[in-house]
PDB file of C-alpha atoms and ligand atoms in Angstrom:
ATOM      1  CA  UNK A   9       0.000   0.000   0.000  1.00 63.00           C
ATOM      2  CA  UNK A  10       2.780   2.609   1.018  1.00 54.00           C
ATOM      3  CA  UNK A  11       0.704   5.281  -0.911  1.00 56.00           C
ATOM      4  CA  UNK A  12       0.215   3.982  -3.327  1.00 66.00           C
ATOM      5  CA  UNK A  13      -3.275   3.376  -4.956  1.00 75.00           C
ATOM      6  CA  UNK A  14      -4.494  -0.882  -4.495  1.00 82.00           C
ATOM      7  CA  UNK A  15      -6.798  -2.439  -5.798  1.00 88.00           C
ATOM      8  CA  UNK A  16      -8.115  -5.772  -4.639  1.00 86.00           C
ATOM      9  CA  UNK A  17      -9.148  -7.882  -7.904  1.00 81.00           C
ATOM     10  CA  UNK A  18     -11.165 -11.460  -7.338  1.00 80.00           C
ATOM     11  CA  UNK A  19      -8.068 -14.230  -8.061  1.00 78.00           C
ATOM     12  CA  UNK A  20     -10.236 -16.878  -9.495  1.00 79.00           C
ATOM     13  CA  UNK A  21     -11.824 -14.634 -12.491  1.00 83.00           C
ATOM     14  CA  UNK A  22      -9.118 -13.171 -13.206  1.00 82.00           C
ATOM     15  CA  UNK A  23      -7.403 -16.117 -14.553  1.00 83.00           C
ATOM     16  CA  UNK A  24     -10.569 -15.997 -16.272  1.00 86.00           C
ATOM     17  CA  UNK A  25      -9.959 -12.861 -18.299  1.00 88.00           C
ATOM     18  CA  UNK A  26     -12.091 -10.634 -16.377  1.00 90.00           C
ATOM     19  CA  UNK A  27     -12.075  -8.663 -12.895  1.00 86.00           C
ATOM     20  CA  UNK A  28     -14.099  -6.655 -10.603  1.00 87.00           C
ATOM     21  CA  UNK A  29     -11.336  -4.102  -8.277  1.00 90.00           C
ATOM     22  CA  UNK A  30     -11.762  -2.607  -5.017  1.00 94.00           C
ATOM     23  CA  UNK A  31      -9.974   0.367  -3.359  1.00 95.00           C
ATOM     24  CA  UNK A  32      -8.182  -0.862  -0.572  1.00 95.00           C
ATOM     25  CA  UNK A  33      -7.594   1.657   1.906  1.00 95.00           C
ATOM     26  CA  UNK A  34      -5.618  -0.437   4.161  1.00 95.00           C
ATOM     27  CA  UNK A  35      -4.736  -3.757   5.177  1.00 96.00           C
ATOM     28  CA  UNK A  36      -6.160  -5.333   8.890  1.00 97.00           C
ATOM     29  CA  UNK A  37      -4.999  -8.585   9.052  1.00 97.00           C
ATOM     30  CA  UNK A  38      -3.059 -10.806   6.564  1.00 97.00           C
ATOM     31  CA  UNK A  39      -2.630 -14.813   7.711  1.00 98.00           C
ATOM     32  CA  UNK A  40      -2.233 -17.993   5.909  1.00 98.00           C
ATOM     33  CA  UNK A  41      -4.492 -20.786   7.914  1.00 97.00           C
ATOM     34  CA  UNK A  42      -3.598 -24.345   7.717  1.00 96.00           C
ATOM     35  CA  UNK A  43      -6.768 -24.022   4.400  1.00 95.00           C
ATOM     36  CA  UNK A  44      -6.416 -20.856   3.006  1.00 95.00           C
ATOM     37  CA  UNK A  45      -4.741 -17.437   2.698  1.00 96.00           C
ATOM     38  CA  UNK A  46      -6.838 -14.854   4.830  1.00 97.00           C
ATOM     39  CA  UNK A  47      -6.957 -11.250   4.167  1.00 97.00           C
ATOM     40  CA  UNK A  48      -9.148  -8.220   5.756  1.00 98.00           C
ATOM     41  CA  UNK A  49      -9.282  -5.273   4.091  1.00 97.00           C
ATOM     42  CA  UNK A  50     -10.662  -1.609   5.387  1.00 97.00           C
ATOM     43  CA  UNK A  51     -11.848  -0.302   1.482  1.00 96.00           C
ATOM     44  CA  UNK A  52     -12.796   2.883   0.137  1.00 95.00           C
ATOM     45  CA  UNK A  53     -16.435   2.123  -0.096  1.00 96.00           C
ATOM     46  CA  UNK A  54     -17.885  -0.905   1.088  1.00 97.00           C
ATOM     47  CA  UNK A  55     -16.549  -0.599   4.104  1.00 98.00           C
ATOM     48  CA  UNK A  56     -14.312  -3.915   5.369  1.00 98.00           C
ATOM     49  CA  UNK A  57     -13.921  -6.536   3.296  1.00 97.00           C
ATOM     50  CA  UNK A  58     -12.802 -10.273   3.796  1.00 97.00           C
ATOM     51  CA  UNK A  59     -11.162 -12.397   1.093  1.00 96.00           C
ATOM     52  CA  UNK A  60     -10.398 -16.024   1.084  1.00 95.00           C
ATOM     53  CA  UNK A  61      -7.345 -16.870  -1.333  1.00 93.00           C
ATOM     54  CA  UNK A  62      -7.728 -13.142  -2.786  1.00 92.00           C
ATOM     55  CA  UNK A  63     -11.495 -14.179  -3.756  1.00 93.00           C
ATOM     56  CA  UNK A  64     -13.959 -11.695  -1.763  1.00 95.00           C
ATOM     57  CA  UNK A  65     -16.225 -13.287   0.602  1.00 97.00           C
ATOM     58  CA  UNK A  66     -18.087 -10.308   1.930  1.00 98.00           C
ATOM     59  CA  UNK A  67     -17.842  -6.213   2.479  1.00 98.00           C
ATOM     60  CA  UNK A  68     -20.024  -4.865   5.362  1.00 98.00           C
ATOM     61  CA  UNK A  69     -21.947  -2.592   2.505  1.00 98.00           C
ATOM     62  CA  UNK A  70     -23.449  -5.190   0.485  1.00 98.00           C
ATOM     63  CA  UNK A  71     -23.263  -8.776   3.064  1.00 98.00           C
ATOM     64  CA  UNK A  72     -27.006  -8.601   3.849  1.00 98.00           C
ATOM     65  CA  UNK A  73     -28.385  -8.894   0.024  1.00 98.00           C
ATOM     66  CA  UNK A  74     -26.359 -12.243   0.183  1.00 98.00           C
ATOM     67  CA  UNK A  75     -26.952 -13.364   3.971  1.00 98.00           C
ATOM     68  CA  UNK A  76     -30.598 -12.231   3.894  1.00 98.00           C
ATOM     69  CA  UNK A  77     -31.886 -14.105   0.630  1.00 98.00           C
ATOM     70  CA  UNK A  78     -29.256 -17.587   1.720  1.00 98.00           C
ATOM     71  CA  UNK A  79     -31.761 -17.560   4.738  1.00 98.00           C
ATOM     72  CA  UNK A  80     -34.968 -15.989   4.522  1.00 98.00           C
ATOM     73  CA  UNK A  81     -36.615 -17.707   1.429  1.00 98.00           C
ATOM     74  CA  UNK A  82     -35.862 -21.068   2.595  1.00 98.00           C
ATOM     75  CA  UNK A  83     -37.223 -20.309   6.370  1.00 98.00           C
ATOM     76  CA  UNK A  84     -40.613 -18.478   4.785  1.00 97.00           C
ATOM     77  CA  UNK A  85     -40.691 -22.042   3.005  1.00 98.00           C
ATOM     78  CA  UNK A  86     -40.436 -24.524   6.099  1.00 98.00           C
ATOM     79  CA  UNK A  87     -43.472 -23.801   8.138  1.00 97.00           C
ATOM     80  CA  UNK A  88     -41.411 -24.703  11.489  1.00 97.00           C
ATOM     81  CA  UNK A  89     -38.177 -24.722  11.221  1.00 98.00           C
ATOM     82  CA  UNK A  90     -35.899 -26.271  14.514  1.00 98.00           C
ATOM     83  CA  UNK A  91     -33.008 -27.429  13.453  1.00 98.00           C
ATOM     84  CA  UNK A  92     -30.935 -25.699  10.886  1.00 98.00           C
ATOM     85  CA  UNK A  93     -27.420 -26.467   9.566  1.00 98.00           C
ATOM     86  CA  UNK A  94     -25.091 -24.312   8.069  1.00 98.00           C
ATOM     87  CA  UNK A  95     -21.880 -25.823   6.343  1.00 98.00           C
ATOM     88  CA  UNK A  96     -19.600 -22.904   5.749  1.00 97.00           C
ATOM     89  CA  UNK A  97     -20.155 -19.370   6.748  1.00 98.00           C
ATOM     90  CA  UNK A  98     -17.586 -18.654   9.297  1.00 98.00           C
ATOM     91  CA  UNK A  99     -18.031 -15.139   9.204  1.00 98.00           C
ATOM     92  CA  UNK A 100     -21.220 -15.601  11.482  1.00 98.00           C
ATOM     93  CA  UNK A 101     -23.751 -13.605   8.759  1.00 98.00           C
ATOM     94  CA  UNK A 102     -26.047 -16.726   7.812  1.00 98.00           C
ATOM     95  CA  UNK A 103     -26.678 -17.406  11.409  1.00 98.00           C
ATOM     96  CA  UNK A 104     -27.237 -14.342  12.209  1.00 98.00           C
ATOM     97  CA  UNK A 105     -30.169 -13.754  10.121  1.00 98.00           C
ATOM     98  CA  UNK A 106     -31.406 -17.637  11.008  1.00 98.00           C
ATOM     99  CA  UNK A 107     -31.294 -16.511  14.553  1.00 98.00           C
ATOM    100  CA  UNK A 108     -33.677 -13.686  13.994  1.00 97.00           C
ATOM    101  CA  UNK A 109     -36.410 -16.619  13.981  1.00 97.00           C
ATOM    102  CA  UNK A 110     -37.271 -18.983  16.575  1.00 96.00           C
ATOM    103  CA  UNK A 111     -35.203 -21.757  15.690  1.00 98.00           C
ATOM    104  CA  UNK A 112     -34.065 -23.612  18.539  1.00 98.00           C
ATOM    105  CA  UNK A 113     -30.710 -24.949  17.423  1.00 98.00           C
ATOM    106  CA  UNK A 114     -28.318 -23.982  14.784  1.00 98.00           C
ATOM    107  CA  UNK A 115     -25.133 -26.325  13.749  1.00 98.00           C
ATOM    108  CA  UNK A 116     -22.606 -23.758  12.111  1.00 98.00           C
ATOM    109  CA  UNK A 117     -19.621 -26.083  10.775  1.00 98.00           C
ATOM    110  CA  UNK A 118     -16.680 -24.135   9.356  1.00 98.00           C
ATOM    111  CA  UNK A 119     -13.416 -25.802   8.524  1.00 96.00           C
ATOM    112  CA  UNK A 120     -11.338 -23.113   9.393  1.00 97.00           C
ATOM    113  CA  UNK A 121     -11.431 -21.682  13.140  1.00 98.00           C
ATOM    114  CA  UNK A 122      -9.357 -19.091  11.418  1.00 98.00           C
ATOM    115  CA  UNK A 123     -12.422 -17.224   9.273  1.00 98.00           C
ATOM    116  CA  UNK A 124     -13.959 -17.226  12.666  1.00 98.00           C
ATOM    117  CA  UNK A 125     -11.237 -15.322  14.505  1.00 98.00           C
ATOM    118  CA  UNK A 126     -11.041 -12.846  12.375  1.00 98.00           C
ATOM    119  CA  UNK A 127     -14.325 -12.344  11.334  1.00 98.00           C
ATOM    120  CA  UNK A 128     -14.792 -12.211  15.586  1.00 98.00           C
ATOM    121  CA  UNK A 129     -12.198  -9.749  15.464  1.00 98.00           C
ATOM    122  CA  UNK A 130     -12.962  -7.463  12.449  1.00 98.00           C
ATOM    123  CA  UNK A 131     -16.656  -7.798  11.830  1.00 98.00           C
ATOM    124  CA  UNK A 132     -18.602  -7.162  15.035  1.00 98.00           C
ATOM    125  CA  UNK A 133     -21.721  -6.478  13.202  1.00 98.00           C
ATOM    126  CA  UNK A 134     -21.950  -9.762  10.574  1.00 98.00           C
ATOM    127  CA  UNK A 135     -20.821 -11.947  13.684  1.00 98.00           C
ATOM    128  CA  UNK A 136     -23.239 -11.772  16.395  1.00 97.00           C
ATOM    129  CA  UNK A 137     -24.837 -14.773  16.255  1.00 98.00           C
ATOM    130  CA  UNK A 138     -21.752 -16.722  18.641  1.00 98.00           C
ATOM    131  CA  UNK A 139     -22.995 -15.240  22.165  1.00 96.00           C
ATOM    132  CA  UNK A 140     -26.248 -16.972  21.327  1.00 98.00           C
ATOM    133  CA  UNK A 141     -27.455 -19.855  23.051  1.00 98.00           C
ATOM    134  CA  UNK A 142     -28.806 -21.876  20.489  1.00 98.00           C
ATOM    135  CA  UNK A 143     -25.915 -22.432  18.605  1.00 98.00           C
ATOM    136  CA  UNK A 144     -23.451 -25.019  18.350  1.00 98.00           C
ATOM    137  CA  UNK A 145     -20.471 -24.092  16.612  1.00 98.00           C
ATOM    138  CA  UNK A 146     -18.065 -26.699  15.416  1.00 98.00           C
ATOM    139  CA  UNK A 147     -14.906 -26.582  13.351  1.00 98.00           C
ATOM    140  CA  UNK A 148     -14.313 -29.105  11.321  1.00 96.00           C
ATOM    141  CA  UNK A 149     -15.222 -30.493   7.273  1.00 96.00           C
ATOM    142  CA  UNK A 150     -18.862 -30.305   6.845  1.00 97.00           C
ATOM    143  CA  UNK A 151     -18.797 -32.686   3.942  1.00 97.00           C
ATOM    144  CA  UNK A 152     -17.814 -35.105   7.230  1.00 97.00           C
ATOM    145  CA  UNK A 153     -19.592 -33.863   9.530  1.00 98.00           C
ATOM    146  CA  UNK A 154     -23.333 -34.197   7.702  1.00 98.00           C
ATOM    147  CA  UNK A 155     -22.581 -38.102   7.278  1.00 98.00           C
ATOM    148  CA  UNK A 156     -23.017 -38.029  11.140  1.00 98.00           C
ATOM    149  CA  UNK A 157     -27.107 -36.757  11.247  1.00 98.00           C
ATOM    150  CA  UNK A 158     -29.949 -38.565   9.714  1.00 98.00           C
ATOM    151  CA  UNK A 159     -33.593 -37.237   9.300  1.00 98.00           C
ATOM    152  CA  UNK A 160     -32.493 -34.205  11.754  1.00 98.00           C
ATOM    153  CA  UNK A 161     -32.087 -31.310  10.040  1.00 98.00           C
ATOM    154  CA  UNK A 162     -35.276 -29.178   8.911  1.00 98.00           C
ATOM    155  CA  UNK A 163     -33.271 -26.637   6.578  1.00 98.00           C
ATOM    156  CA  UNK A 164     -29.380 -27.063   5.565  1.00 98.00           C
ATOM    157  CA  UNK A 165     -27.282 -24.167   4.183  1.00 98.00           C
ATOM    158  CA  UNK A 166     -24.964 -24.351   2.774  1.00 98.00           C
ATOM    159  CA  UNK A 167     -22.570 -21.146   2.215  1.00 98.00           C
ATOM    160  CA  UNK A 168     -19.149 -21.969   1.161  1.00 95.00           C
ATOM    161  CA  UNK A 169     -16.501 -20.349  -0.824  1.00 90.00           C
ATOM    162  CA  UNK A 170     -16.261 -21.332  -4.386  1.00 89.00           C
ATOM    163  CA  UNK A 171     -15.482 -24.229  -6.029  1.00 88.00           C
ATOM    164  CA  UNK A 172     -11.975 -24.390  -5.810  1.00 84.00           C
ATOM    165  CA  UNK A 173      -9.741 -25.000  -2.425  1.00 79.00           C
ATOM    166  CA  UNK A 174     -11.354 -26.361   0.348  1.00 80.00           C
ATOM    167  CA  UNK A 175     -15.008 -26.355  -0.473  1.00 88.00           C
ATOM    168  CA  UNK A 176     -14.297 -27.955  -3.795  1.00 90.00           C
ATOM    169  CA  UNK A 177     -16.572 -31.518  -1.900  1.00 93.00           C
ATOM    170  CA  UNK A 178     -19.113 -29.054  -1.566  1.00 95.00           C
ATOM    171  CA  UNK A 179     -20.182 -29.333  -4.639  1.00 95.00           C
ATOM    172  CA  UNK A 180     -20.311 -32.956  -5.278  1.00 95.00           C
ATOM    173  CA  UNK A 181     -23.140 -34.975  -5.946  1.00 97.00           C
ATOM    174  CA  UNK A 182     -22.099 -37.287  -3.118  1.00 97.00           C
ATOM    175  CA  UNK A 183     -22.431 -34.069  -0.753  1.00 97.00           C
ATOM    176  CA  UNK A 184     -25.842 -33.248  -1.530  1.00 98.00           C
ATOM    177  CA  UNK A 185     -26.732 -37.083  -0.988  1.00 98.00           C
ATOM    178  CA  UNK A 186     -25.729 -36.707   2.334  1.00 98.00           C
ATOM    179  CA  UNK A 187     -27.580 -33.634   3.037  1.00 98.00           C
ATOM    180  CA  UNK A 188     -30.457 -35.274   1.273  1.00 98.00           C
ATOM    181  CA  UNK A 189     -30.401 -38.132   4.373  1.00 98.00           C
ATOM    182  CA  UNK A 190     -29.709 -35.990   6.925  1.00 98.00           C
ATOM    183  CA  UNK A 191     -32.633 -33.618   6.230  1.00 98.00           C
ATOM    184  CA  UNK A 192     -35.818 -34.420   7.660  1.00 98.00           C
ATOM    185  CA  UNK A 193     -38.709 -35.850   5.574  1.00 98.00           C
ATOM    186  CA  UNK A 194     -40.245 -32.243   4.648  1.00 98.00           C
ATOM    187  CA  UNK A 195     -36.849 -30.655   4.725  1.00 98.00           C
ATOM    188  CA  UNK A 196     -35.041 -27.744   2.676  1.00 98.00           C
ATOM    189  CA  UNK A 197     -31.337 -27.574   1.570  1.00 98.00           C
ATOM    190  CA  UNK A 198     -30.094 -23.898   0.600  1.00 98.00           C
ATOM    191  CA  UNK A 199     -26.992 -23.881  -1.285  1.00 98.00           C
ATOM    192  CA  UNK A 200     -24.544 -21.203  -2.906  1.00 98.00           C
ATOM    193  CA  UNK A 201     -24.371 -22.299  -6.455  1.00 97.00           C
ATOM    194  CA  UNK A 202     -22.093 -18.804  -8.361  1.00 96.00           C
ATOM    195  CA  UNK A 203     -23.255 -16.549 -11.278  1.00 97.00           C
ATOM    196  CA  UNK A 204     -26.186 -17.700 -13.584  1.00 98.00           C
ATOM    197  CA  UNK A 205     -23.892 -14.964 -16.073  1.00 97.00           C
ATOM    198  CA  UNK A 206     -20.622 -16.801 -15.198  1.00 95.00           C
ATOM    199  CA  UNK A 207     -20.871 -20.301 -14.534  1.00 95.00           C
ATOM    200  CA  UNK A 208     -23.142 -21.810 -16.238  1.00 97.00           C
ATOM    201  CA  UNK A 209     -21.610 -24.946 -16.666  1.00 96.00           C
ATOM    202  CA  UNK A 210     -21.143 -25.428 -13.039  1.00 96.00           C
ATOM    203  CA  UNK A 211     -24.858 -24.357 -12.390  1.00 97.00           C
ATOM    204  CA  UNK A 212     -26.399 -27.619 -15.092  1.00 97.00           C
ATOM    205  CA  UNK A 213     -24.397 -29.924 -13.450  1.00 97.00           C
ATOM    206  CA  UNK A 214     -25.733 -29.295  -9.694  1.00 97.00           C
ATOM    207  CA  UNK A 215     -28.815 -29.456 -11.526  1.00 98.00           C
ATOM    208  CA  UNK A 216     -28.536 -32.722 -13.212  1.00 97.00           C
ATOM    209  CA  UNK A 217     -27.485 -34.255 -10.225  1.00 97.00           C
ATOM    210  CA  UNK A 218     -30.093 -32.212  -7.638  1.00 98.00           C
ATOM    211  CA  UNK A 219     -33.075 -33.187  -9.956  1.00 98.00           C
ATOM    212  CA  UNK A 220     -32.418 -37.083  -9.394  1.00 98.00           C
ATOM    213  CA  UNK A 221     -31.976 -36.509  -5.292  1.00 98.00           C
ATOM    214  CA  UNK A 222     -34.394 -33.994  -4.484  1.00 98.00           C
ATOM    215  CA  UNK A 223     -38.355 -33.766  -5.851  1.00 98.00           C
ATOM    216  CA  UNK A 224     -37.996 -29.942  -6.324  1.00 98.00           C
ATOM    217  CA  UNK A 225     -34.805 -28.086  -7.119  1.00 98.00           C
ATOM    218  CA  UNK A 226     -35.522 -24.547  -8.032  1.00 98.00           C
ATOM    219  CA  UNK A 227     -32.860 -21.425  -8.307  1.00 98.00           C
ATOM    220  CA  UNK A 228     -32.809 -18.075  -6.957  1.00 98.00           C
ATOM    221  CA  UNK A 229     -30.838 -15.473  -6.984  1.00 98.00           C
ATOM    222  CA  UNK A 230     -29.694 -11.955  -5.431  1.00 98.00           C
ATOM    223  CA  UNK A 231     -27.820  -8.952  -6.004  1.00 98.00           C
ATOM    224  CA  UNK A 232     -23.774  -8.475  -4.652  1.00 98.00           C
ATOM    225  CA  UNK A 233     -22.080  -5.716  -6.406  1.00 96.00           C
ATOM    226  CA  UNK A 234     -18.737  -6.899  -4.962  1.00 95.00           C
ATOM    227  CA  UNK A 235     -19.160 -10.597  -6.437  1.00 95.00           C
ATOM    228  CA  UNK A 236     -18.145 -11.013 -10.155  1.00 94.00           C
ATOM    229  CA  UNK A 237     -21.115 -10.286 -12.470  1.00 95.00           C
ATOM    230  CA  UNK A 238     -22.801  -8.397  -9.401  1.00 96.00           C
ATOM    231  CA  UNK A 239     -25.215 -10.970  -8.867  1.00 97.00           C
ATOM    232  CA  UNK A 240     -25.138 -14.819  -6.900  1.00 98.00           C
ATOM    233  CA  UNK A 241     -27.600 -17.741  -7.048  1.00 98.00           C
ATOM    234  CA  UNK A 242     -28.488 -20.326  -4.718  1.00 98.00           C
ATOM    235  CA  UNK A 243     -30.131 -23.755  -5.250  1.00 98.00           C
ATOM    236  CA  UNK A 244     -33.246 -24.312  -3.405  1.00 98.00           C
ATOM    237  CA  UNK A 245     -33.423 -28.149  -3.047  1.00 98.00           C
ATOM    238  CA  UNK A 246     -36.183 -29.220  -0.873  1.00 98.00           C
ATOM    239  CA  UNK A 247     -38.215 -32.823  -0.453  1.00 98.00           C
ATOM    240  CA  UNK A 248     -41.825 -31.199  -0.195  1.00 98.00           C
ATOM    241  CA  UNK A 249     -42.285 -27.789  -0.155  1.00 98.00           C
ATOM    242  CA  UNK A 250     -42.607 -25.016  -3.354  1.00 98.00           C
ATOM    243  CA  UNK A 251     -40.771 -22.077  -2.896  1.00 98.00           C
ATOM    244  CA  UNK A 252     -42.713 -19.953  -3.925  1.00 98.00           C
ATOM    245  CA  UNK A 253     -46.340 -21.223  -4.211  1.00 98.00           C
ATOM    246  CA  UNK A 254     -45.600 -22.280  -0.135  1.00 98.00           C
ATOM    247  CA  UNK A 255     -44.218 -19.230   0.989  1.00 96.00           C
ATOM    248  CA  UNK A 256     -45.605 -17.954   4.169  1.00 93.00           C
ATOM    249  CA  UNK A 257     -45.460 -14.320   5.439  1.00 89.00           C
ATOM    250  CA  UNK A 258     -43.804 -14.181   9.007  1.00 89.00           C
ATOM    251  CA  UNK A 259     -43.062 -11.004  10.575  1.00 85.00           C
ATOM    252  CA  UNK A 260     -39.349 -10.711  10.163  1.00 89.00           C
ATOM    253  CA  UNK A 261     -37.616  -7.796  12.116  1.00 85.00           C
ATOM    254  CA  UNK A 262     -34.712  -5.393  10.870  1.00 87.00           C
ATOM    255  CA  UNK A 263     -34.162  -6.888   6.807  1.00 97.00           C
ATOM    256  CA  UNK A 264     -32.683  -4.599   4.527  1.00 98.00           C
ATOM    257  CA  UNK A 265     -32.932  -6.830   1.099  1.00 98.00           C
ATOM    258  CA  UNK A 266     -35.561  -9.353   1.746  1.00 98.00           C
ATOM    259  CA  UNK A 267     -38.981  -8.557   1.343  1.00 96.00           C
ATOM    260  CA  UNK A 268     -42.273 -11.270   0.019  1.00 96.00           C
ATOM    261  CA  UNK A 269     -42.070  -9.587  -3.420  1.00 97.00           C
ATOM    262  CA  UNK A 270     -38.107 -10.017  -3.684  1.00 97.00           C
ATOM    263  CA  UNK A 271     -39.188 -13.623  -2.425  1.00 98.00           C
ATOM    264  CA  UNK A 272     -41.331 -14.338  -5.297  1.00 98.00           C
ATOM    265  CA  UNK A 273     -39.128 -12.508  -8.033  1.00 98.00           C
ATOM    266  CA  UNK A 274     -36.263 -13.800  -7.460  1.00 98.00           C
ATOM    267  CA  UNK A 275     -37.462 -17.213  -8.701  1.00 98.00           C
ATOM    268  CA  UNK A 276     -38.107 -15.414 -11.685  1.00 98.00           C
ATOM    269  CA  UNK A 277     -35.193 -16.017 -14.541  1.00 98.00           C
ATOM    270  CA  UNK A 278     -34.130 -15.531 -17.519  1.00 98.00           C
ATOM    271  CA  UNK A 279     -34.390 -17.578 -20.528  1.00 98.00           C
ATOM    272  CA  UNK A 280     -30.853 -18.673 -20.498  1.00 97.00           C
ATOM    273  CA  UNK A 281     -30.492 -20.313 -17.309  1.00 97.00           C
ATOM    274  CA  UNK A 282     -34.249 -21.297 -17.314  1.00 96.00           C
ATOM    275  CA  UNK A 283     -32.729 -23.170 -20.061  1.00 96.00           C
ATOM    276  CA  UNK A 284     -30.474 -24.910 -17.982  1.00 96.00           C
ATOM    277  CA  UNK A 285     -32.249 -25.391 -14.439  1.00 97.00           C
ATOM    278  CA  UNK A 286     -35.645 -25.499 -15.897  1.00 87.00           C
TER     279      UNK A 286
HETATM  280  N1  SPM B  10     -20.880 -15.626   4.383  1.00 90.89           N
HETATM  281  C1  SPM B  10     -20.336 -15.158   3.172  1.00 90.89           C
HETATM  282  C2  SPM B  10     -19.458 -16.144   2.553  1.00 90.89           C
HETATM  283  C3  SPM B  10     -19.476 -16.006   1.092  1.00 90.89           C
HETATM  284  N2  SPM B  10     -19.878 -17.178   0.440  1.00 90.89           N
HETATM  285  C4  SPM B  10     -20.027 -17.068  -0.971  1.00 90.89           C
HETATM  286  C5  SPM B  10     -18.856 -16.533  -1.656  1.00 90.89           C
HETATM  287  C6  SPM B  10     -18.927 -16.800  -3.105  1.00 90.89           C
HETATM  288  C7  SPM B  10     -18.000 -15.956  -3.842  1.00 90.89           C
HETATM  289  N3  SPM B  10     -17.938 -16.392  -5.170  1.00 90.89           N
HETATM  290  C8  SPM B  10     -17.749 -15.344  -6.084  1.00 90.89           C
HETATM  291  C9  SPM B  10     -17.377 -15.858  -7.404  1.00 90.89           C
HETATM  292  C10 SPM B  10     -15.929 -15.719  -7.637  1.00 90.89           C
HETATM  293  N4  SPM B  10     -15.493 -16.518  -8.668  1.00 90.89           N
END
């Protein structure tokens, strides 16, 4: 920095040929965890940002379009939900929007203990949820630890880094078997499946796979301006209910993004990746 202007560029699309860049203004913390390279960044406009292997996970000014929609849709769905999983999401901002219903437990299984120190540490607001009661925090690999519960969970989430590095079992279709068993027999799996603009190819094959496992597998998606493309999707995998025609309207406090109209559209897609998903 010294200075000097930087710019923080996602790693993984630029080998790709294309970039999105961020003013840095200054550097917090740089560590290398026994998974990943770590890095917290205070930018010059959306506020602090963490990146995993120089791919950006969050910034404070646009987290709640993605940790509101991974959450919300999928708990309007589930008319009771108990028991929710989330594989991933060591920064703490899934659970915290799961805890604002009345859940009563919450497994949050990150691999790294590291994303939670410094998440802890630099992100007081996105990591409130681990003073709360009801959850159980765990570190270790969720595509091991899901083997371990059958017919428990009533929603999984799933909100890992991409497909490269350590969540690269997160996408397999043995994975989502497992989440499949361990959900219970009406139960909802939420997981972050990329760009509908940018990968495509990664997108059909979750959906070839999700479509012989699950009876409904529907995708969604919200608006980052910090992720590549600006925009993220999610699969909505679930063994009874219809995202949208079983969407219920529960009062919700303090939600910045999600609303029952957002809900609804954001089912709605375009023709090319209704092509692919449809
Ligand atoms: N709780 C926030 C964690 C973020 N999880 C999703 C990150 C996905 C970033 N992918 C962007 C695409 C880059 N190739």
């Amino acid at each position: 920095m010294n200075g000097k202007d930087f710019w923080i560029n996602d790693a993984w699309d630029k080998e790709k040929g294309r970039s999105i860049s961020i003013k840095i203004k200054s550097s917090l913390e740089s560590c290398r965890s026994e998974f990943q390279q770590i890095d917290v960044y205070e930018s010059e406009c959306f506020g602090r940002l963490l990146a995993l292997d120089n791919i950006i996970m969050l910034t404070e000014a646009d987290e709640f379009a993605y940790h509101e929609m991974i959450s919300h849709v999928a708990l309007n769905v589930h008319p009771d939900p108990r028991r929710v999983l989330i594989i991933g999401g060591g920064d703490g901002g899934t659970a915290r929007e799961v805890l604002k219903h009345d859940v009563e437990e919450v497994h949050l299984c990150e691999i790294d203990r590291e994303v939670i120190r410094v998440s802890i540490k630099y992100f007081p607001t996105i990591s409130t949820c681990f003073d709360d009661q009801r959850m159980k925090v765990v570190t270790d690999d969720g595509a091991e630890y899901i083997k371990g519960y059958k017919d428990f969970f009533d929603l999984v989430i799933v909100d890992s880094s991409d497909p490269i590095g350590p969540a690269r079992v997160l996408f397999a279709e043995e994975f989502y078997n497992n989440i499949h068993d361990s959900l219970t027999e009406d139960g909802i799996a939420v997981t972050q499946s990329e760009s509908m603009f940018y990968d495509k190819g990664l997108i059909k094959d979750l959906f070839v796979f999700n479509k012989r496992i699950f009876p409904i597998v529907r995708y969604f998606y919200t608006l980052v301006p910090t992720y590549p493309s600006g925009t993220i999707g999610f699969s909505f995998c679930s063994k009874k209910y219809d995202p949208v025609k079983d969407m219920h309207k529960k009062i919700i406090p303090d939600l910045r993004y999600y609303n029952y109209d957002i809900h609804k559209a954001a089912f709605m897609l375009p023709n090319f990746i209704n092509q692919i998903v449809g």
